[in-house]
Short mmCIF file of C-alpha atoms in Angstrom, two decimals:
data_model
loop_
_atom_site.label_atom_id
_atom_site.label_comp_id
_atom_site.label_asym_id
_atom_site.label_seq_id
_atom_site.Cartn_x
_atom_site.Cartn_y
_atom_site.Cartn_z
CA MET A 1 0.00 0.00 0.00
CA THR A 2 1.43 3.35 -1.12
CA GLU A 3 0.69 6.53 0.75
CA THR A 4 0.92 9.90 -1.02
CA THR A 5 1.23 13.11 0.94
CA THR A 6 0.31 16.44 -0.67
CA GLN A 7 1.75 19.54 0.89
CA MET A 8 -0.24 22.74 0.58
CA GLN A 9 1.87 25.64 -0.58
CA SER A 10 1.17 29.15 0.43
CA PRO A 11 0.76 31.68 -2.33
CA GLY A 12 3.96 33.36 -3.33
CA PRO A 13 4.66 37.06 -3.36
CA GLY A 14 3.35 37.31 -6.91
CA GLY A 15 -0.18 36.47 -5.85
CA GLY A 16 -0.59 33.76 -8.47
CA ASP A 17 -3.06 31.85 -6.26
CA ARG A 18 -5.01 34.87 -5.05
CA SER A 19 -8.77 34.90 -5.26
CA PRO A 20 -10.53 36.86 -8.04
CA GLU A 21 -11.87 39.32 -5.49
CA PHE A 22 -8.38 40.04 -4.22
CA ARG A 23 -7.05 40.56 -7.73
CA LEU A 24 -9.97 42.85 -8.50
CA ALA A 25 -9.26 44.97 -5.44
CA GLN A 26 -5.56 44.98 -6.26
CA ASN A 27 -6.22 46.19 -9.79
CA ALA A 28 -8.60 48.85 -8.49
CA LEU A 29 -6.01 50.21 -6.07
CA ARG A 30 -3.41 50.11 -8.81
CA GLY A 31 -5.77 52.17 -10.99
CA LEU A 32 -6.31 54.64 -8.13
CA ARG A 33 -2.57 55.11 -7.73
CA GLN A 34 -2.06 55.51 -11.46
CA ASP A 35 -4.92 57.97 -11.97
CA LEU A 36 -4.71 60.22 -8.90
CA PHE A 37 -1.32 59.73 -7.28
CA HIS A 38 1.23 59.04 -10.00
CA ASP A 39 2.48 62.40 -11.36
CA ALA A 40 -0.55 64.09 -9.86
CA PHE A 41 0.94 67.57 -10.34
CA ALA A 42 2.34 66.91 -13.82
CA TYR A 43 2.29 69.95 -16.09
CA ARG A 44 -0.46 69.45 -18.68
CA PRO A 45 -1.58 72.79 -20.08
CA LEU A 46 -4.95 72.96 -21.75
CA PRO A 47 -4.27 73.36 -25.49
CA ARG A 48 -6.03 75.84 -27.69
CA THR A 49 -8.91 74.33 -29.63
CA ALA A 50 -9.55 74.66 -33.36
CA GLY A 51 -12.28 77.20 -32.76
CA THR A 52 -14.65 75.79 -35.38
CA GLY A 53 -17.37 74.37 -33.14
CA PRO A 54 -21.01 75.45 -32.97
CA LEU A 55 -20.39 77.66 -29.92
CA SER A 56 -17.60 79.49 -31.73
CA ARG A 57 -19.98 80.45 -34.54
CA LEU A 58 -22.20 82.26 -32.02
CA LEU A 59 -19.44 84.71 -31.16
CA PRO A 60 -19.25 88.11 -32.88
CA ARG A 61 -16.99 88.10 -35.94
CA PRO A 62 -14.17 90.17 -34.32
CA LEU A 63 -13.97 87.66 -31.45
CA ARG A 64 -13.95 84.50 -33.56
CA ARG A 65 -10.18 84.55 -33.92
CA TYR A 66 -10.02 84.08 -30.15
CA ALA A 67 -12.53 81.21 -30.21
CA GLY A 68 -9.75 78.72 -29.56
CA TYR A 69 -9.48 80.11 -26.02
CA LEU A 70 -13.19 79.64 -25.26
CA PRO A 71 -12.56 76.67 -22.87
CA HIS A 72 -10.02 78.80 -20.99
CA ALA A 73 -12.60 81.56 -20.67
CA VAL A 74 -15.18 79.12 -19.29
CA VAL A 75 -12.73 77.95 -16.63
CA ALA A 76 -11.90 81.55 -15.73
CA GLY A 77 -15.61 82.32 -15.42
CA ALA A 78 -16.12 79.37 -13.09
CA ALA A 79 -13.14 80.56 -11.01
CA LEU A 80 -14.67 84.05 -10.68
CA LEU A 81 -17.97 82.50 -9.59
CA ALA A 82 -16.18 80.39 -6.97
CA PHE A 83 -14.28 83.49 -5.77
CA TRP A 84 -17.53 85.44 -5.42
CA ALA A 85 -19.27 82.60 -3.56
CA GLY A 86 -16.30 82.10 -1.26
CA ALA A 87 -15.78 85.77 -0.44
CA VAL A 88 -19.32 87.15 -0.42
CA GLU A 89 -21.61 84.24 0.36
CA SER A 90 -19.34 82.69 3.00
CA LEU A 91 -18.04 85.78 4.84
CA ASP A 92 -20.19 88.62 3.39
CA GLY A 93 -17.10 90.04 1.64
CA GLU A 94 -15.70 91.67 4.77
CA GLY A 95 -12.02 91.81 5.61
CA VAL A 96 -8.89 90.00 4.47
CA LEU A 97 -10.32 86.67 5.61
CA ALA A 98 -13.09 86.90 2.99
CA LEU A 99 -10.55 87.73 0.31
CA LEU A 100 -8.39 84.78 1.36
CA THR A 101 -11.40 82.44 1.31
CA GLY A 102 -12.35 83.60 -2.18
CA VAL A 103 -8.80 83.06 -3.47
CA MET A 104 -8.68 79.56 -1.96
CA CYS A 105 -11.92 78.72 -3.78
CA ALA A 106 -10.78 80.18 -7.11
CA VAL A 107 -7.20 78.83 -7.32
CA PRO A 108 -8.09 75.09 -7.67
CA VAL A 109 -10.42 75.94 -10.55
CA LEU A 110 -7.70 77.88 -12.36
CA VAL A 111 -5.14 75.14 -11.74
CA THR A 112 -7.26 72.77 -13.85
CA LEU A 113 -5.84 74.65 -16.86
CA ILE A 114 -2.30 73.41 -16.22
CA ARG A 115 -2.36 70.58 -13.65
CA PRO A 116 -5.79 68.92 -13.74
CA VAL A 117 -5.24 66.07 -11.26
CA GLY A 118 -3.33 68.34 -8.92
CA ALA A 119 -6.28 70.74 -8.98
CA PHE A 120 -8.48 67.99 -7.53
CA TRP A 121 -6.14 67.54 -4.56
CA LEU A 122 -5.95 71.31 -4.07
CA SER A 123 -9.74 71.45 -3.97
CA MET A 124 -9.87 68.58 -1.46
CA ALA A 125 -7.35 70.43 0.71
CA ALA A 126 -9.07 73.81 0.39
CA THR A 127 -12.55 72.50 1.29
CA PRO A 128 -11.91 71.84 5.03
CA VAL A 129 -9.89 75.05 5.36
CA VAL A 130 -12.72 77.11 3.86
CA SER A 131 -15.18 75.34 6.15
CA VAL A 132 -13.13 76.30 9.21
CA LEU A 133 -12.62 79.90 8.07
CA GLY A 134 -16.27 80.32 7.15
CA SER A 135 -17.65 78.78 10.33
CA SER A 136 -21.00 78.17 8.73
CA TRP A 137 -23.48 76.22 10.84
CA GLY A 138 -25.89 75.57 7.98
CA ASP A 139 -23.79 74.30 5.07
CA TRP A 140 -21.49 71.51 6.11
CA PRO A 141 -19.00 70.36 4.95
CA TRP A 142 -19.31 72.31 1.65
CA LEU A 143 -19.62 76.05 2.07
CA PRO A 144 -20.98 77.86 -1.03
CA GLY A 145 -17.52 78.75 -2.35
CA ALA A 146 -16.12 75.28 -1.71
CA PHE A 147 -19.24 73.71 -3.23
CA ILE A 148 -18.86 75.60 -6.52
CA CYS A 149 -15.09 75.16 -6.49
CA HIS A 150 -15.12 71.40 -5.99
CA LEU A 151 -18.00 70.81 -8.41
CA SER A 152 -16.23 72.84 -11.11
CA VAL A 153 -12.94 71.03 -10.51
CA LEU A 154 -14.63 67.64 -10.76
CA PHE A 155 -16.26 68.63 -14.03
CA PHE A 156 -13.18 70.15 -15.69
CA VAL A 157 -10.83 67.39 -14.56
CA ALA A 158 -13.27 64.73 -15.77
CA ILE A 159 -13.30 66.35 -19.21
CA ARG A 160 -9.51 66.27 -19.42
CA THR A 161 -9.08 62.72 -18.06
CA ARG A 162 -10.82 59.40 -18.54
CA PRO A 163 -14.02 58.06 -16.96
CA ARG A 164 -12.14 55.87 -14.48
CA THR A 165 -10.44 58.95 -13.02
CA ALA A 166 -13.84 60.63 -12.67
CA ALA A 167 -15.14 57.61 -10.77
CA TRP A 168 -12.21 57.70 -8.34
CA MET A 169 -12.64 61.45 -7.73
CA TRP A 170 -16.34 60.97 -6.99
CA ALA A 171 -15.55 58.08 -4.62
CA LEU A 172 -12.98 60.16 -2.69
CA THR A 173 -15.43 63.06 -2.56
CA ALA A 174 -18.06 60.75 -1.05
CA LEU A 175 -15.52 59.41 1.44
CA TYR A 176 -14.58 62.93 2.52
CA GLY A 177 -18.26 63.88 2.94
CA PHE A 178 -18.94 60.79 5.03
CA VAL A 179 -15.94 61.43 7.31
CA ALA A 180 -16.72 65.13 7.67
CA GLU A 181 -20.36 64.54 8.53
CA THR A 182 -19.86 61.65 10.95
CA GLY A 183 -16.72 62.92 12.63
CA PHE A 184 -17.10 66.70 12.57
CA GLY A 185 -20.73 67.37 11.71
CA GLY A 186 -22.06 67.69 15.22
CA GLY A 187 -23.76 70.96 15.99
CA HIS A 188 -24.47 71.91 12.36
CA TYR A 189 -28.04 72.53 11.32
CA ALA A 190 -27.79 70.82 7.90
CA THR A 191 -25.33 68.96 5.73
CA ASN A 192 -25.00 69.20 1.98
CA SER A 193 -22.95 66.13 1.04
CA ALA A 194 -25.97 64.49 -0.56
CA PRO A 195 -26.61 67.43 -2.96
CA MET A 196 -22.90 67.54 -3.78
CA LEU A 197 -22.76 63.83 -4.57
CA PHE A 198 -25.98 63.91 -6.58
CA VAL A 199 -25.08 66.92 -8.72
CA SER A 200 -21.49 65.78 -9.22
CA ALA A 201 -22.67 62.29 -10.17
CA LEU A 202 -24.91 63.75 -12.87
CA ALA A 203 -22.09 65.98 -14.15
CA LEU A 204 -19.51 63.19 -14.17
CA LEU A 205 -21.94 60.78 -15.79
CA SER A 206 -22.63 63.23 -18.61
CA VAL A 207 -18.90 63.76 -19.12
CA SER A 208 -18.28 60.00 -19.14
CA VAL A 209 -21.00 59.51 -21.75
CA TRP A 210 -19.39 62.27 -23.81
CA HIS A 211 -16.01 60.52 -23.54
CA ILE A 212 -17.50 57.19 -24.62
CA ARG A 213 -19.34 58.77 -27.54
CA ARG A 214 -16.23 60.64 -28.64
CA ALA A 215 -14.13 57.48 -28.49
CA ALA A 216 -16.76 55.63 -30.52
CA GLU A 217 -16.80 58.39 -33.14
CA GLN A 218 -13.02 58.31 -33.39
CA GLU A 219 -13.07 54.54 -33.80
CA VAL A 220 -15.75 54.77 -36.49
CA THR A 221 -13.75 57.46 -38.29
CA ALA A 222 -10.63 55.33 -38.13
CA GLN A 223 -12.55 52.32 -39.45
CA GLN A 224 -14.02 54.41 -42.27
CA THR A 225 -10.55 55.61 -43.20
CA VAL A 226 -9.22 52.06 -43.26
CA THR A 227 -12.24 50.90 -45.25
CA ALA A 228 -11.81 53.69 -47.79
CA HIS A 229 -8.12 52.85 -48.11
CA GLU A 230 -8.85 49.16 -48.58
CA ARG A 231 -11.59 49.97 -51.09
CA SER A 232 -9.16 52.13 -53.04
CA ARG A 233 -6.55 49.36 -53.03
CA ARG A 234 -9.12 46.79 -54.12
CA THR A 235 -10.27 49.05 -56.96
CA LEU A 236 -6.69 49.52 -58.07
CA LEU A 237 -6.05 45.77 -58.05
CA GLU A 238 -9.25 45.12 -59.99
CA GLU A 239 -8.25 47.65 -62.64
CA ARG A 240 -4.79 46.12 -62.94
CA THR A 241 -6.31 42.65 -63.22
CA THR A 242 -8.60 43.83 -66.01
CA ILE A 243 -5.68 45.37 -67.87
CA ALA A 244 -3.67 42.15 -67.44
CA ARG A 245 -6.51 40.07 -68.89
CA GLU A 246 -6.81 42.33 -71.93
CA LEU A 247 -3.08 42.49 -72.58
CA HIS A 248 -2.85 38.71 -72.35
CA ASP A 249 -4.52 38.40 -75.75
CA VAL A 250 -2.20 41.00 -77.26
CA VAL A 251 0.98 39.36 -75.94
CA ALA A 252 -0.28 35.88 -76.80
CA HIS A 253 -0.90 36.98 -80.40
CA HIS A 254 2.66 38.28 -80.76
CA MET A 255 4.16 35.18 -79.19
CA SER A 256 2.11 32.95 -81.51
CA VAL A 257 3.43 34.87 -84.51
CA VAL A 258 6.97 34.43 -83.22
CA ALA A 259 6.47 30.67 -82.81
CA ILE A 260 4.94 30.27 -86.28
CA GLN A 261 7.63 32.32 -88.02
CA ALA A 262 10.40 30.49 -86.15
CA GLU A 263 8.96 27.17 -87.29
CA ALA A 264 8.56 28.30 -90.93
CA ALA A 265 11.84 30.21 -91.27
CA PRO A 266 14.12 27.19 -91.98
CA TYR A 267 11.93 26.19 -94.93
CA ARG A 268 12.45 29.58 -96.57
CA VAL A 269 16.18 29.06 -96.75
CA GLU A 270 17.68 26.55 -99.16
CA ASN A 271 19.94 24.06 -97.38
CA PRO A 272 20.00 25.91 -94.01
CA PRO A 273 22.95 25.08 -91.77
CA PRO A 274 22.20 22.90 -88.71
CA GLU A 275 23.10 25.76 -86.35
CA LEU A 276 20.40 27.93 -87.92
CA GLU A 277 17.82 25.15 -87.64
CA ARG A 278 18.69 24.62 -83.98
CA ALA A 279 18.46 28.38 -83.32
CA PHE A 280 14.98 28.61 -84.84
CA ALA A 281 13.90 25.48 -82.98
CA THR A 282 15.06 27.06 -79.72
CA ILE A 283 13.15 30.25 -80.53
CA ARG A 284 9.98 28.27 -81.20
CA GLU A 285 10.34 26.24 -78.00
CA ASN A 286 10.80 29.41 -75.95
CA ALA A 287 7.79 31.04 -77.63
CA VAL A 288 5.61 28.00 -76.92
CA ALA A 289 6.85 27.92 -73.31
CA ALA A 290 6.04 31.63 -72.95
CA LEU A 291 2.52 31.01 -74.27
CA THR A 292 2.05 28.25 -71.68
CA GLU A 293 3.17 30.58 -68.88
CA LEU A 294 0.85 33.31 -70.15
CA ARG A 295 -2.09 30.92 -69.93
CA ARG A 296 -1.11 30.14 -66.34
CA VAL A 297 -0.90 33.84 -65.50
CA LEU A 298 -4.33 34.41 -66.98
CA GLY A 299 -5.65 31.55 -64.83
CA VAL A 300 -4.35 33.35 -61.74
CA VAL A 301 -5.94 36.73 -62.52
CA ARG A 302 -9.16 35.31 -64.00
CA ALA A 303 -12.25 35.71 -61.83
CA GLU A 304 -14.69 32.87 -61.28
CA ASP A 305 -17.26 34.45 -63.61
CA TYR A 306 -14.72 35.55 -66.23
CA GLU A 307 -15.40 34.54 -69.81
CA ALA A 308 -12.78 34.95 -72.49
CA PRO A 309 -13.88 37.39 -75.21
CA ASP A 310 -14.81 35.88 -78.56
CA ALA A 311 -13.76 38.93 -80.60
CA PRO A 312 -10.21 40.32 -80.74
CA GLN A 313 -9.29 43.24 -78.50
CA PRO A 314 -10.41 46.61 -79.94
CA THR A 315 -8.10 49.20 -81.46
CA LEU A 316 -8.47 52.78 -82.62
CA ALA A 317 -9.87 51.47 -85.89
CA ASP A 318 -12.97 50.41 -83.91
CA LEU A 319 -13.44 53.87 -82.41
CA ASP A 320 -16.11 54.92 -84.92
CA ARG A 321 -18.29 51.99 -83.85
CA LEU A 322 -17.88 53.07 -80.20
CA LEU A 323 -18.84 56.66 -81.01
CA ALA A 324 -21.94 55.44 -82.87
CA ASN A 325 -23.04 53.47 -79.81
CA VAL A 326 -22.45 56.49 -77.59
CA ARG A 327 -24.53 58.69 -79.89
CA ASP A 328 -27.35 56.15 -79.73
CA ALA A 329 -27.17 56.42 -75.93
CA GLY A 330 -27.88 60.17 -76.18
CA LEU A 331 -24.42 61.77 -76.10
CA ASP A 332 -23.68 64.17 -78.94
CA VAL A 333 -20.00 63.49 -79.61
CA GLU A 334 -17.66 64.56 -82.40
CA LYS A 335 -14.29 63.15 -83.38
CA VAL A 336 -11.28 65.14 -84.55
CA VAL A 337 -8.11 63.47 -85.82
CA THR A 338 -4.88 65.39 -86.44
CA GLY A 339 -1.54 64.21 -87.76
CA ALA A 340 -0.65 61.30 -90.01
CA VAL A 341 -2.73 58.29 -89.06
CA ARG A 342 -0.54 55.23 -88.65
CA GLU A 343 -0.69 51.86 -87.01
CA LEU A 344 0.59 51.82 -83.43
CA PRO A 345 1.56 48.91 -81.17
CA GLN A 346 -1.54 46.93 -80.26
CA GLY A 347 -1.10 47.55 -76.54
CA VAL A 348 -1.05 51.32 -77.12
CA GLU A 349 -4.12 51.21 -79.35
CA LEU A 350 -6.02 49.03 -76.86
CA SER A 351 -5.20 51.39 -73.98
CA ALA A 352 -6.16 54.44 -76.05
CA TYR A 353 -9.48 52.84 -76.98
CA ARG A 354 -10.28 51.95 -73.37
CA ILE A 355 -9.37 55.45 -72.15
CA VAL A 356 -11.73 57.07 -74.67
CA GLN A 357 -14.41 54.52 -73.81
CA GLU A 358 -14.18 55.21 -70.08
CA ALA A 359 -14.07 58.99 -70.55
CA LEU A 360 -17.24 58.91 -72.67
CA SER A 361 -18.92 56.65 -70.12
CA ASN A 362 -18.13 59.20 -67.42
CA SER A 363 -19.63 61.92 -69.65
CA LEU A 364 -22.85 59.93 -70.01
CA ARG A 365 -22.98 59.30 -66.26
CA HIS A 366 -22.02 62.70 -64.87
CA ALA A 367 -23.04 65.13 -67.66
CA PRO A 368 -26.26 63.79 -69.23
CA GLY A 369 -27.36 65.89 -72.17
CA ALA A 370 -23.99 67.62 -72.62
CA GLY A 371 -21.92 67.46 -75.81
CA ALA A 372 -18.51 65.79 -76.00
CA ARG A 373 -15.47 66.04 -78.22
CA VAL A 374 -12.78 63.39 -78.83
CA GLU A 375 -9.46 64.60 -80.18
CA ILE A 376 -6.80 62.16 -81.39
CA GLY A 377 -3.40 63.51 -82.32
CA TYR A 378 -0.74 61.42 -84.03
CA VAL A 379 2.41 63.30 -83.09
CA LEU A 380 6.09 62.58 -83.30
CA GLY A 381 6.97 60.20 -80.50
CA GLY A 382 3.52 59.14 -79.44
CA LEU A 383 -0.25 59.54 -79.42
CA GLY A 384 -2.26 62.37 -77.84
CA LEU A 385 -5.82 61.97 -76.60
CA ARG A 386 -8.23 64.60 -75.37
CA VAL A 387 -11.83 63.93 -74.32
CA LEU A 388 -13.81 67.01 -73.37
CA ASN A 389 -17.44 67.34 -72.36
CA GLY A 390 -19.43 70.47 -71.59
CA PRO A 391 -21.42 71.25 -68.45
CA PRO A 392 -24.65 69.30 -67.91
CA PRO A 393 -27.70 71.31 -69.04
CA ASN A 394 -29.74 70.09 -66.07
CA PRO A 395 -27.63 69.17 -63.03
CA ALA A 396 -30.74 67.91 -61.23
CA LEU A 397 -30.81 64.91 -63.56
CA ILE A 398 -27.40 63.71 -62.35
CA LYS A 399 -27.75 60.67 -60.11
CA PRO A 400 -25.10 59.78 -57.54
CA SER A 401 -22.87 56.98 -58.74
CA PRO A 402 -21.22 54.69 -56.15
CA GLY A 403 -18.51 53.86 -58.66
CA ALA A 404 -17.47 57.44 -59.26
CA GLY A 405 -13.71 57.78 -59.47
CA HIS A 406 -12.95 54.17 -60.44
CA GLY A 407 -12.80 55.01 -64.14
CA ILE A 408 -10.15 57.65 -63.56
CA THR A 409 -8.16 55.06 -61.61
CA GLY A 410 -8.28 52.65 -64.54
CA MET A 411 -7.19 55.36 -66.97
CA ARG A 412 -4.25 56.33 -64.81
CA GLU A 413 -3.17 52.69 -64.52
CA ARG A 414 -3.17 52.26 -68.30
CA VAL A 415 -1.26 55.49 -68.81
CA SER A 416 1.24 54.60 -66.08
CA MET A 417 1.78 51.16 -67.62
CA LEU A 418 2.87 52.84 -70.89
CA ASN A 419 4.96 55.52 -69.11
CA GLY A 420 2.59 58.20 -70.34
CA GLU A 421 1.13 61.35 -68.86
CA MET A 422 -2.45 62.17 -67.93
CA THR A 423 -4.41 65.09 -66.52
CA ALA A 424 -8.08 65.03 -65.58
CA GLY A 425 -10.20 67.72 -64.00
CA PRO A 426 -13.07 70.18 -64.40
CA THR A 427 -12.90 73.01 -66.90
CA ALA A 428 -13.66 76.68 -66.36
CA ASP A 429 -17.16 76.42 -67.87
CA GLY A 430 -18.21 73.52 -65.65
CA GLY A 431 -17.32 70.67 -67.99
CA TYR A 432 -14.66 68.00 -67.64
CA GLU A 433 -11.49 67.26 -69.57
CA VAL A 434 -9.24 64.20 -69.81
CA ALA A 435 -5.91 64.73 -71.60
CA VAL A 436 -3.49 61.84 -72.20
CA PHE A 437 -0.18 61.38 -73.98
CA LEU A 438 1.02 57.85 -74.71
CA PRO A 439 4.65 57.69 -75.82
CA VAL A 440 5.58 55.35 -78.68
CA PRO A 441 9.32 54.73 -79.18
CA ALA A 442 10.62 55.01 -82.71
CA THR A 443 11.71 51.36 -82.64
CA ASP A 444 8.10 50.28 -82.17
CA LEU A 445 7.00 52.33 -85.17
CA MET A 446 9.77 50.88 -87.31
CA GLY A 447 8.79 47.39 -86.19
CA ASP A 448 5.17 48.02 -87.25
CA ASP A 449 6.26 49.17 -90.71
CA VAL A 450 8.36 46.08 -91.35
#
């Protein structure tokens, strides 16, 4: 028979085996020390506000430039009220003692501007002194000046700190009122700790609700910013994916031509040397391998509902058909071509076609009933595009579009891919203009002419 003895171990200094209640009390006391004792008199001046709130708009125009100091003025007004209540209401404003009482009631309120937590301790220290100097037998332990002073300090400090600090200040205020009434309240006609605790609880509760609401608004704003950023990134990726799908057909066509010509080239030469045959065979193998990789790339960027187009990708030669469709949709558009028309690389022509298509779509969406003009300029070193629409005749017919701005993103991506330049923005008469330049190196033009 084996006997096992278990030795109970006492909890270590770390309190790992403490009860939940003990840990809760320990955390509460740690919060009290952090909120009201640690760096209690740290210098924290009240900053100037932006001065754009609803209260600032109520001020006369000459005073609006000082609207940023409106919170400071409110604190100063509360300090003057506490001074008046301490000097006049407590001691009828007679003698140096009344002046001293008023100053003791006003200073803690003013200190909230620079040392908010320290102002609370100053108010707690000034309250019993004012009670002794005032010698009031009716209001105990909060004489009128001390009442206004401490209530103002609680309110201003709660605004500048967090709700937990407000709860600790209210708890210490209640503790002071209980001690003052039970230990030193004998002989007084009435006590006013209950009104102080009730009014301060309402004030601190309203401030705490304001803090919670403000934090929620900031979190919502931050989430909206992140969402807008993610939406912008997703739109950009979608546009790039669309461009990659379209260019796949263009690149695949060129690679197919390379493979076919490499396979047929040895038969065009009588008795070609073996080295030449091997070179053309290598070119064909590489072209076929590149086509295979292109198909894999398209499989990566293809969406689940993507269907490969049956017709070849459009070029500038198909622009007249696009303009006819736009005219049927109700947009009066004209086309102007300058320079010597020539065939450009297929990728450039596809991008130019899509840019004009998107610009005209934006005109239909955002300027219904307005006329448009498409200018195409074949210039030395590239292709110039300009799509201009006039102001909408009836702005009330314009409907909000959730996709507004995505078309411009797609245009910029196409232009950036070709190392071009683009400007887009409203015109002086209320219309809109998109201007694009797509560079075409001279080597590409020579290659097209061969």
